[in-house]
Coordinates of N, CA and C in Angstrom, one line a residue:
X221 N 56.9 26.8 34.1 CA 57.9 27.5 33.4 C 57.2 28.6 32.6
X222 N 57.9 29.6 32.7 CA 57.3 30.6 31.4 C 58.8 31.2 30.2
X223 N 58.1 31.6 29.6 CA 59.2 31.7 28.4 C 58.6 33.5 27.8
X224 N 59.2 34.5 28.4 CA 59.1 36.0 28.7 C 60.5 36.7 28.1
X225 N 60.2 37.7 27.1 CA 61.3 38.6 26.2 C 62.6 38.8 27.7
X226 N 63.7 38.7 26.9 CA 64.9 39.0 27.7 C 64.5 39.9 28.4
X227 N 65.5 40.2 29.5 CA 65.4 41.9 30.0 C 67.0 42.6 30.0
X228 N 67.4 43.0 29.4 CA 69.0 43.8 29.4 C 69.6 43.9 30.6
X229 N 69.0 43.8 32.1 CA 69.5 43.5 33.2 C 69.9 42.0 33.6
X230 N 69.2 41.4 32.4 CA 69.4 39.8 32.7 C 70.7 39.5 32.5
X231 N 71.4 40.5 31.4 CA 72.8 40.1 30.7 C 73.4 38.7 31.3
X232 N 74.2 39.6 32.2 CA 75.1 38.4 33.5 C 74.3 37.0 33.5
X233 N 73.2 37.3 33.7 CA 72.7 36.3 34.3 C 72.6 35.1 32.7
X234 N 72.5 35.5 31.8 CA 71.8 34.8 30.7 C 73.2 34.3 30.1
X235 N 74.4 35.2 30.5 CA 75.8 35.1 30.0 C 76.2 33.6 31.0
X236 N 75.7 33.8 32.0 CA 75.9 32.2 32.8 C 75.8 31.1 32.4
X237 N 74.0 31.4 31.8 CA 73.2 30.0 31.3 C 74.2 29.6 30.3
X238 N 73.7 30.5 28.8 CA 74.9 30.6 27.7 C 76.3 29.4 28.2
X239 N 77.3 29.8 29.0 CA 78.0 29.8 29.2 C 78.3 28.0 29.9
X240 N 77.6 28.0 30.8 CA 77.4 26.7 31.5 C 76.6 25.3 30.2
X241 N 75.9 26.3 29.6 CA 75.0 25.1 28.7 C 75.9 24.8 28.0
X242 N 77.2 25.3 27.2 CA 77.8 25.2 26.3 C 79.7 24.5 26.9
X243 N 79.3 24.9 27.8 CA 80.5 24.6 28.5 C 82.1 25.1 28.3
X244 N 81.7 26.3 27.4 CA 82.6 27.3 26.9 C 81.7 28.9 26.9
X245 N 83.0 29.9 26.8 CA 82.4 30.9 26.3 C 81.9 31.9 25.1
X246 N 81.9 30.7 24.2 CA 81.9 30.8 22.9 C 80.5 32.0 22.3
X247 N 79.7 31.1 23.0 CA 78.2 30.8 22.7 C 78.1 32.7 23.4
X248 N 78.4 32.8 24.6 CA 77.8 33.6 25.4 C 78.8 35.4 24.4
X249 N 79.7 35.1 24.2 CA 80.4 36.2 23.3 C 79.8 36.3 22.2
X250 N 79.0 35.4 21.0 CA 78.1 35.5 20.1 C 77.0 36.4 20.5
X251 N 76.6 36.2 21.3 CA 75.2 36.7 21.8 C 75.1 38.1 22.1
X252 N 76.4 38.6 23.1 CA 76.9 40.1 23.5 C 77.1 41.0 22.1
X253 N 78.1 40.2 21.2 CA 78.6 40.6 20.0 C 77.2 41.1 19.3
X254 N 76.2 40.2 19.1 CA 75.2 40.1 18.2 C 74.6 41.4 18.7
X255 N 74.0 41.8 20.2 CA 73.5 42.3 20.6 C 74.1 43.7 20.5
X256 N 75.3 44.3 20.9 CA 76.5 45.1 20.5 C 76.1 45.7 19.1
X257 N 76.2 44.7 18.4 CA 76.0 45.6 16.4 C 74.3 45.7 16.0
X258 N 73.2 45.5 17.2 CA 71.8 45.7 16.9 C 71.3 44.8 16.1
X259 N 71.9 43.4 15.8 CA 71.7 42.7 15.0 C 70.7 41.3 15.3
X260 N 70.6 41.3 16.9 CA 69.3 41.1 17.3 C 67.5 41.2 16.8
X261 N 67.0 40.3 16.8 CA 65.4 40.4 16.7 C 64.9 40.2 17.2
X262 N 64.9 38.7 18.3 CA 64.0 38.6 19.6 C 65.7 37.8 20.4
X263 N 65.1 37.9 21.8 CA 65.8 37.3 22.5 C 64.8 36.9 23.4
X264 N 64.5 35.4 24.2 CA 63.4 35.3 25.1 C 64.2 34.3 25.6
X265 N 63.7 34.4 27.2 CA 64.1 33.8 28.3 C 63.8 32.5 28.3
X266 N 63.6 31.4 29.4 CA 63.2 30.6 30.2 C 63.1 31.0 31.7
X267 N 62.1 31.2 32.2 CA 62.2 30.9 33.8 C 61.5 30.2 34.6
X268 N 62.2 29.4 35.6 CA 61.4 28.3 36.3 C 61.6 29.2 37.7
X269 N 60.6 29.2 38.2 CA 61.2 29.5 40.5 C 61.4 30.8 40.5
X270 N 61.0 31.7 39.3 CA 61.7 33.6 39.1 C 63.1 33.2 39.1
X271 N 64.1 32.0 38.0 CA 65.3 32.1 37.7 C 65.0 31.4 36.6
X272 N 66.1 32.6 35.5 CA 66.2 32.2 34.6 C 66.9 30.7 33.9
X273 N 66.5 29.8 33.3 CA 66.8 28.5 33.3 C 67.6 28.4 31.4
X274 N 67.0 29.2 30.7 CA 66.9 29.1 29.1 C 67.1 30.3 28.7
X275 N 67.5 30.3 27.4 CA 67.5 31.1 26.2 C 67.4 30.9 24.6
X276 N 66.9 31.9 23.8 CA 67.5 31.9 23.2 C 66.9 33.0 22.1
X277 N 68.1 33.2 21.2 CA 68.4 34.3 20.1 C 67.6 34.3 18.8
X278 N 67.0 35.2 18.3 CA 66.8 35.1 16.8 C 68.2 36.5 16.0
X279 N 68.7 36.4 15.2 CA 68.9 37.5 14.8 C 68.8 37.6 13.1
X280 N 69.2 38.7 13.2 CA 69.2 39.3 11.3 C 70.1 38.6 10.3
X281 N 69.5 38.0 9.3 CA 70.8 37.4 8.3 C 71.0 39.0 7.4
X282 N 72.0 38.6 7.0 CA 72.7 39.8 6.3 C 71.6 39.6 4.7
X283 N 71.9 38.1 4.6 CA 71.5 37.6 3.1 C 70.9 36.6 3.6
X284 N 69.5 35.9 2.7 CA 68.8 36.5 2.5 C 67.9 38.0 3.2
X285 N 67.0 39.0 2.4 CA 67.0 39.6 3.5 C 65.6 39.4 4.0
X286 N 65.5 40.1 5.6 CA 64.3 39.5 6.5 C 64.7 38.4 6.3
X287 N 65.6 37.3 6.6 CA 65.5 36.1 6.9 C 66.2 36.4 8.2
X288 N 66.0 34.9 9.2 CA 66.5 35.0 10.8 C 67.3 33.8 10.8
X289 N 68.3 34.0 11.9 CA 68.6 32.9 12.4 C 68.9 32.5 13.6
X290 N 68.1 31.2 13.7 CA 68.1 30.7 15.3 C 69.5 30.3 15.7
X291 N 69.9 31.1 16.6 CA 71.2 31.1 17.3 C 71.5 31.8 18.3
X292 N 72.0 31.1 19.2 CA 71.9 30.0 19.9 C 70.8 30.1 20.9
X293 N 70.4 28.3 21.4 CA 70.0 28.4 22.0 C 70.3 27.7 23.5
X294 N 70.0 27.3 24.5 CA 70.7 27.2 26.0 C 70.1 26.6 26.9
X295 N 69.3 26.1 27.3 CA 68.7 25.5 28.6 C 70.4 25.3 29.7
X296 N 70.1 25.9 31.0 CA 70.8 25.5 32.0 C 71.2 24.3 32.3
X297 N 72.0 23.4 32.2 CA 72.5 21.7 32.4 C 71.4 21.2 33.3
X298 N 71.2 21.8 34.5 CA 70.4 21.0 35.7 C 69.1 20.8 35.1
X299 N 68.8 21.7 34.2 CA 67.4 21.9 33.6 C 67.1 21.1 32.1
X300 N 67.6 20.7 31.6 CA 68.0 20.3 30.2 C 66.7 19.0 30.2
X301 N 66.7 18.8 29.0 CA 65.8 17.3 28.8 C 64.6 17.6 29.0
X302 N 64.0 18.6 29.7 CA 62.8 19.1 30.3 C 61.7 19.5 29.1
X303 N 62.3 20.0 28.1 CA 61.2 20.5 27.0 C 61.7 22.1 27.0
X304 N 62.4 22.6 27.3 CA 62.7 24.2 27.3 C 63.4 24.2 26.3
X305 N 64.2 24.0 25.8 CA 64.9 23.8 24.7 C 63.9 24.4 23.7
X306 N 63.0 23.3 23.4 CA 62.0 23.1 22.3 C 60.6 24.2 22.3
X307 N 60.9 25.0 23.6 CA 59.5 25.6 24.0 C 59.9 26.8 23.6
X308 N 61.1 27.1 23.8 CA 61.8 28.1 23.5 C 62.0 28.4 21.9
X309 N 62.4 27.4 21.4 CA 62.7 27.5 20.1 C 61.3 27.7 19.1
X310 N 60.0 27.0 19.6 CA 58.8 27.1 19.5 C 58.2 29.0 19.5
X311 N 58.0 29.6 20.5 CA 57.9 30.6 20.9 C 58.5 31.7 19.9
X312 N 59.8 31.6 19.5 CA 60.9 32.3 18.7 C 60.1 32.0 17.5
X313 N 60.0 30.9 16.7 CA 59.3 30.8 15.6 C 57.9 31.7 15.3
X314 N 57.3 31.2 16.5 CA 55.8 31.7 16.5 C 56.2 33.2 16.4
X315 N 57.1 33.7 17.3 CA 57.1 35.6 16.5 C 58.1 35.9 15.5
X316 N 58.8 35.0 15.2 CA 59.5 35.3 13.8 C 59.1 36.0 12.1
X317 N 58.4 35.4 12.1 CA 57.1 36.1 11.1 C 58.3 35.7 9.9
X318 N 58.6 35.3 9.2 CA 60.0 35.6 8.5 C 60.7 33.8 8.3
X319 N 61.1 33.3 7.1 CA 62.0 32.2 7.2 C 63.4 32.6 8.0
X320 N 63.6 31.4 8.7 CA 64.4 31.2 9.7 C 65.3 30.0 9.5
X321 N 66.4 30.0 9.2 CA 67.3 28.8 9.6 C 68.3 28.2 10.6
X322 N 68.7 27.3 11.3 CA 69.0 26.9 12.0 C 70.5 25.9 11.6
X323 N 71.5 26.0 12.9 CA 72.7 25.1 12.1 C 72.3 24.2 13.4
X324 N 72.4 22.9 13.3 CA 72.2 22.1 14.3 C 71.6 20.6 14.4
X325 N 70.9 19.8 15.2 CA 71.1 18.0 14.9 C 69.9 18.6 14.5
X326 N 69.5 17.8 12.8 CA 68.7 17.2 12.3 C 67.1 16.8 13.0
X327 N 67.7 15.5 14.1 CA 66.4 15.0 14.7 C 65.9 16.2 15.9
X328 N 66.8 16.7 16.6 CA 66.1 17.6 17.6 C 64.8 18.6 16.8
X329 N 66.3 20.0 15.4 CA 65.1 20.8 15.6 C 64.1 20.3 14.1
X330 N 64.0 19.2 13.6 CA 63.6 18.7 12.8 C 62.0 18.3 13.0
X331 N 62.1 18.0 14.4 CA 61.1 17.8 15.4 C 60.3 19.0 16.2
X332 N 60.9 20.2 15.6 CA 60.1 21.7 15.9 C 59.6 22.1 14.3
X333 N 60.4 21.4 13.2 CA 59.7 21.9 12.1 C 60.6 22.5 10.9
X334 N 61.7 22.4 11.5 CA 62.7 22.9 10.9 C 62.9 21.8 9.3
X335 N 63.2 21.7 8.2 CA 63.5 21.3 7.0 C 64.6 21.1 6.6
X336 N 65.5 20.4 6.8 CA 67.0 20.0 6.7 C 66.6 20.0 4.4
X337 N 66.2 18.8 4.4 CA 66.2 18.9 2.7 C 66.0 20.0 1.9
X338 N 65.5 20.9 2.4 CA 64.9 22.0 1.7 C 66.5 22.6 1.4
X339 N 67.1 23.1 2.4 CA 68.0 23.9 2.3 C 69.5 23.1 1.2
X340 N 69.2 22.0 0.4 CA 70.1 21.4 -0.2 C 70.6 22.5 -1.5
X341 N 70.0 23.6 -1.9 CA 70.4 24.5 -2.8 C 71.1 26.4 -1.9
X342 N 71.0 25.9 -1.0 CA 71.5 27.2 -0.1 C 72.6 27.4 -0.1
X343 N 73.4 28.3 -0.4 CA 75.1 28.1 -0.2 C 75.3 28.5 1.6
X344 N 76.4 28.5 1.9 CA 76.4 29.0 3.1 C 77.7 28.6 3.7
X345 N 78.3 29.5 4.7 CA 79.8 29.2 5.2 C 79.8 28.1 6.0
X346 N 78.7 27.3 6.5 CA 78.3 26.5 7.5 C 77.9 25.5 6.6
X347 N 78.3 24.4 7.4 CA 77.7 22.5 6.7 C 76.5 22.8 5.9
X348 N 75.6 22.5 5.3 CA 74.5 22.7 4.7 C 73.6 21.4 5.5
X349 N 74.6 20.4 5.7 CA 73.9 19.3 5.9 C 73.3 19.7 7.4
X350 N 73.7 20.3 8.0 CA 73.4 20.7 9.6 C 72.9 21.8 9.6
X351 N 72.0 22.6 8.4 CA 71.1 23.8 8.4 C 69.9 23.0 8.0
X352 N 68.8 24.0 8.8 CA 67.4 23.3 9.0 C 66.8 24.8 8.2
X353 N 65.6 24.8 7.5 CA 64.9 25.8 7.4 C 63.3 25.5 7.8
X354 N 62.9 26.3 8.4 CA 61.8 26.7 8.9 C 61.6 28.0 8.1
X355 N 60.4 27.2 6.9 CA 59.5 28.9 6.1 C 58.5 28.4 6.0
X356 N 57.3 28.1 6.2 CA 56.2 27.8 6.0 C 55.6 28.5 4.8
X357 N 55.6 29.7 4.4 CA 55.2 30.6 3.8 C 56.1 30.3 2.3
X358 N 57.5 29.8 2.5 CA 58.2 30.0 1.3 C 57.9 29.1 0.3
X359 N 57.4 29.7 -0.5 CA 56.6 28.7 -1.6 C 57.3 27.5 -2.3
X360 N 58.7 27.8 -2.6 CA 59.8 27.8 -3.3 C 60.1 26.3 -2.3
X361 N 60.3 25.6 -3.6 CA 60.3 24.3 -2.1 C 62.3 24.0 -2.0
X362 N 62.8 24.3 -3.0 CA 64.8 24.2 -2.6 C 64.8 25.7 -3.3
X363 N 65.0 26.7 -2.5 CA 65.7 27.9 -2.7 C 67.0 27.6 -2.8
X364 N 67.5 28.5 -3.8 CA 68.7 28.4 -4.5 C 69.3 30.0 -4.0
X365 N 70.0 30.0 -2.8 CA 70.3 31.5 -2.2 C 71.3 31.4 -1.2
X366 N 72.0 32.4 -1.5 CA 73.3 32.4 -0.4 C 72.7 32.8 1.0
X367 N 73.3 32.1 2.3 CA 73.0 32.8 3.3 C 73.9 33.5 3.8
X368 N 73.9 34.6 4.3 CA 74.8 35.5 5.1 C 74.3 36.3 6.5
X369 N 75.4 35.1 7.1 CA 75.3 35.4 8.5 C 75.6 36.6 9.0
X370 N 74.7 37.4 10.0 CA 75.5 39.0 10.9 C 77.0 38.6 10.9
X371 N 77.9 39.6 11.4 CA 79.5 39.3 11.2 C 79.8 38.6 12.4
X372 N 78.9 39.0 13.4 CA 79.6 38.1 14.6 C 79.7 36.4 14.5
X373 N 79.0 36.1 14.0 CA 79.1 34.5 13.5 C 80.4 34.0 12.7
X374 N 81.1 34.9 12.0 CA 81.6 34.6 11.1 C 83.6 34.9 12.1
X375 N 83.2 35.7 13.3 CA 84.4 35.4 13.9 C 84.5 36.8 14.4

């Protein structure tokens, strides 16, 4: 497997994964939208056989600023369980440079590093209890700070 920056011809193709992984089109209209208002930071692939298998998004919070957030991410059904998920989300971190939070299970991205307790003073339009942060650098061990999501998130 390799894990290689999107390519803007991929669209369709990545709109499938998206689409299939989620089993709606929810996920894959976030992604276009996001990409649409420049609100993107990284996007990187999965590919197993030269076909893309994975994805996934970092983009811009509004609030805090330079903070990111990991959203969404996708492994293909047939492909799932495999570690791409985690390799993917891995990879995004490593170029994030920036705290990053995440809405999502606990044990998965908890297990990349992500900090569910920390974020207990964050406000945010999203569960708190299901936001992870990933900041290594952030000294501050419960930041007390609103997060604001790009608008495509919010509907």
């Amino acid at each position: 497997m390799i894990i290689r920056a999107y390519d803007p011809a991929e669209a369709a193709v990545v709109r499938n994964v998206l689409t299939r992984a989620f089993g709606q089109q929810d996920e894959a209209d976030l992604v276009e939208a996001l990409r649409e208002k420049g609100d993107i930071a990284l996007e990187l692939v999965a590919e197993h056989k030269k076909k893309v298998v994975g994805h996934v998004a970092l983009s811009r919070m509004v609030a805090p600023e330079g903070w990111l957030a990991l959203a969404p991410v996708s492994t293909d059904p047939k492909m799932q369980k495999k570690g791409i998920a985690g390799a993917l989300c891995q990879m995004a971190m490593q170029y994030a440079n920036a705290p990053v939070v995440v809405l999502g299970d606990p044990v998965f991205y908890g297990r990349l590093g992500f900090d569910f307790a920390r974020t207990a003073r964050l406000k945010s339009p999203f569960p708190i209890k299901a936001t992870g942060l990933f900041a290594p650098e952030l000294t501050e061990e419960k930041p007390a700070l609103e997060l604001v999501y790009a608008s495509p998130f919010l509907g």
